[in-house]
Coordinates of C-alpha atoms in Angstrom, one line a residue:
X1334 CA 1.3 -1.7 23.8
X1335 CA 3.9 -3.5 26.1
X1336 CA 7.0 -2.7 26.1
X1337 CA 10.6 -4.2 27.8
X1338 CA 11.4 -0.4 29.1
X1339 CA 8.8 2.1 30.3
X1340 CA 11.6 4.6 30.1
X1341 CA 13.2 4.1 27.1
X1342 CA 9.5 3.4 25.2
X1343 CA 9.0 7.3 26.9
X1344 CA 12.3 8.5 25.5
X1345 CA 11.4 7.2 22.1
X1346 CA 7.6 8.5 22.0
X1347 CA 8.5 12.1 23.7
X1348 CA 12.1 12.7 22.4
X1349 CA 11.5 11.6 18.9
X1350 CA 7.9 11.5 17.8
X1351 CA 6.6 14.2 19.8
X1352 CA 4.4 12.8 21.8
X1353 CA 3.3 14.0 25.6
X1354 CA 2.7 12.4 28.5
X1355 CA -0.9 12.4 30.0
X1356 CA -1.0 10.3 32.9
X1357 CA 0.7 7.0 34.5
X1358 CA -1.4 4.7 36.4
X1359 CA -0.5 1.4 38.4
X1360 CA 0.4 -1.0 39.6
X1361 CA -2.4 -3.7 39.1
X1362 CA -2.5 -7.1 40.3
X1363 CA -4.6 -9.6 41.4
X1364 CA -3.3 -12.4 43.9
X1365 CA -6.8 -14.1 44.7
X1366 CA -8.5 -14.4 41.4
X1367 CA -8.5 -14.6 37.5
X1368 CA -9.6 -11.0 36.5
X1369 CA -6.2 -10.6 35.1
X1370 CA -7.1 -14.0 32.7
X1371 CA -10.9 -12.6 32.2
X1372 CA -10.1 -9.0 31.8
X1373 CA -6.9 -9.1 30.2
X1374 CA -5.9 -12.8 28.8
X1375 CA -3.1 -13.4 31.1
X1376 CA -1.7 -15.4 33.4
X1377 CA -3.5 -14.3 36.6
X1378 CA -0.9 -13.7 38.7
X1379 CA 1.0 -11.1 35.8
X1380 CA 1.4 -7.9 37.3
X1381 CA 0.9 -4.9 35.3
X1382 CA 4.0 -3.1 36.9
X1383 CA 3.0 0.6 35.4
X1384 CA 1.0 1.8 32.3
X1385 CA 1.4 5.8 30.9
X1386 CA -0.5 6.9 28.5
X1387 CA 0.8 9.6 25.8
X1388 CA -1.0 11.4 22.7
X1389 CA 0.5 12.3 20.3
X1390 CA -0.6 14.7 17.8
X1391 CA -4.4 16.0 17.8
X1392 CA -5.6 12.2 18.3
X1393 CA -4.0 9.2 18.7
X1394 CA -3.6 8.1 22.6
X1395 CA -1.3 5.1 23.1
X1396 CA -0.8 2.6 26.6
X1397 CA 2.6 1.4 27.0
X1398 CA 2.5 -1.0 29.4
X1399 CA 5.5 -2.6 31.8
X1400 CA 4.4 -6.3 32.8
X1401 CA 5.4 -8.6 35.0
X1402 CA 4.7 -11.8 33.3
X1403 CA 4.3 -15.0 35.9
X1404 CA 5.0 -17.1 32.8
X1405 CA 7.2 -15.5 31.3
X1406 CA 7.1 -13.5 27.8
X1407 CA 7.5 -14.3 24.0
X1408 CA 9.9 -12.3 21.9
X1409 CA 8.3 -9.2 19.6
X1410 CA 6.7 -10.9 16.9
X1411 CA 7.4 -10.3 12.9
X1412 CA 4.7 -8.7 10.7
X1413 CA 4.5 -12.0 9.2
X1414 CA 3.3 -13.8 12.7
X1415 CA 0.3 -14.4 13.8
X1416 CA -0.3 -11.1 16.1
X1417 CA 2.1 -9.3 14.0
X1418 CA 1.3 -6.0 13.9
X1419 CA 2.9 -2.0 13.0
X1420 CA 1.7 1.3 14.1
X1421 CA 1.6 3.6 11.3
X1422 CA 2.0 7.2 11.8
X1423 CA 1.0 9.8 8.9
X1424 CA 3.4 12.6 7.6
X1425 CA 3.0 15.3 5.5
X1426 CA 6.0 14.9 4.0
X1427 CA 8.0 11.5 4.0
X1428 CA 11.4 12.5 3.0
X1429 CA 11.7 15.4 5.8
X1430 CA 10.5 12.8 7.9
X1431 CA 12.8 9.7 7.1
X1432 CA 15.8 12.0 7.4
X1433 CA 14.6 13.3 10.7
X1434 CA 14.3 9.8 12.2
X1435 CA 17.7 9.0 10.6
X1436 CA 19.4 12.0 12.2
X1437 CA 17.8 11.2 15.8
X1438 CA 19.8 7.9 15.3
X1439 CA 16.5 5.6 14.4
X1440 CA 16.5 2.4 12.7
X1441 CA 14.9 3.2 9.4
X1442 CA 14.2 0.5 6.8
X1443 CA 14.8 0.8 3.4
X1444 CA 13.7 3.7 1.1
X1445 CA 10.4 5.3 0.7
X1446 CA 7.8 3.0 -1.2
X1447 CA 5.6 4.5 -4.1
X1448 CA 2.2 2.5 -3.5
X1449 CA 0.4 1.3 -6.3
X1450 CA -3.3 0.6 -7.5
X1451 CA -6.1 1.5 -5.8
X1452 CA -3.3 3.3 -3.3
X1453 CA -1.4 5.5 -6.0
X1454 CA -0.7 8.7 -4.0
X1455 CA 0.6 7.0 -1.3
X1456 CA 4.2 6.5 0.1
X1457 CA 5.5 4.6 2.9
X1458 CA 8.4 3.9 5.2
X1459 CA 9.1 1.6 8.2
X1460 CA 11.1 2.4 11.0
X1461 CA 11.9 0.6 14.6
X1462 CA 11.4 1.7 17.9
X1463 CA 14.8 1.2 19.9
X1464 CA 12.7 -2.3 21.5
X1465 CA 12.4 -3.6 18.1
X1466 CA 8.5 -3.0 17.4
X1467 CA 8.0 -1.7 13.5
X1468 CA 6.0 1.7 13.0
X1469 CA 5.6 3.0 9.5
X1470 CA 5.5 6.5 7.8
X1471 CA 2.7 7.0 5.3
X1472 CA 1.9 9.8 3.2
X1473 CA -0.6 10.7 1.0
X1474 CA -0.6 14.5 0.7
X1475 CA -2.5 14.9 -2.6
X1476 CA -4.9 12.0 -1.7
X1477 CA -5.0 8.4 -3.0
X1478 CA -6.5 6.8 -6.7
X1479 CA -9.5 5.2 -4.9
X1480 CA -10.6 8.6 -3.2
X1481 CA -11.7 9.9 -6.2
X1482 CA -14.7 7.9 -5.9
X1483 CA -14.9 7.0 -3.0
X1484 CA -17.9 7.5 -0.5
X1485 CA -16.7 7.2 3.3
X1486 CA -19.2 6.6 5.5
X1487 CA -18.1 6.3 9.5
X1488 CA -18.6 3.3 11.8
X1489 CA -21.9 3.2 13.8
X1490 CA -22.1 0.6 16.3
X1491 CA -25.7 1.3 16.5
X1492 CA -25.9 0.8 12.7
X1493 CA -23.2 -1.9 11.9
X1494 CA -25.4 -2.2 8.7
X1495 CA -24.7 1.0 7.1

């Protein structure tokens, strides 16, 4: 994900969600060519400035990228926008964690949510990063309605079928 301050973004992920730092790579720039439009979708002259990669918990790596836009950047966009978007992250337990994130001083929107239907069991939360982007809490401790019955099967690539 891009964000408006590497070190802030770092602050936010390490200080308060617990994630660790991996590796930083960078910077990346092409002055001659379009890979940055082919590879990436950008302007080709942007210049990825630095990108750090962090996992948190037992599996969930995350880029944070620092750009250098040549034309310039559009503001974060609402869930409701096209390329709106939220990370959730899953707790055990959302009340510990709401007031945890409210202690460390972190935007936290609204209440916990009881989820209904086919997602009974669930509870969520959202919460912004100190840039503005929305992350949620989820929970589901005790499973949710349409697990009782449900059969998972995993994504195969070389079965897309199945």
């Amino acid at each position: 994900m891009t964000v408006p301050d590497l070190d802030e973004a770092e602050r936010f992920f390490v200080d308060i969600l617990g994630a660790r730092h991996v590796y930083t790579l960078g910077p990346k720039r092409s002055d001659d060519d379009d890979w940055m439009t082919v590879q990436l979708g950008v302007h080709p002259r942007t210049v990825i400035e630095e990108v750090r990669l962090y996992r948190l918990g037992t599996g969930l790596n995350l880029e944070l990228f620092a750009y250098k836009a040549a034309d310039g950047q559009a503001s974060q966009p609402r869930n409701s926008d096209i390329g709106g978007h939220h990370l959730a992250l899953y707790v055990d337990d959302i009340d510990v964690a709401a007031d945890y994130l409210r202690d460390a001083g972190v935007e936290v929107m609204g209440v916990p949510v009881s989820s209904a239907q086919a997602a009974i069991g669930q509870r969520w939360l959202y919460f912004r990063s100190p840039w503005g982007m929305q992350f949620e809490l989820v929970s589901y401790p005790f499973g949710k309605a349409y697990e009782q019955d449900a059969v998972v099967k995993l994504w195969n690539p070389a079965h897309p079928e199945d």
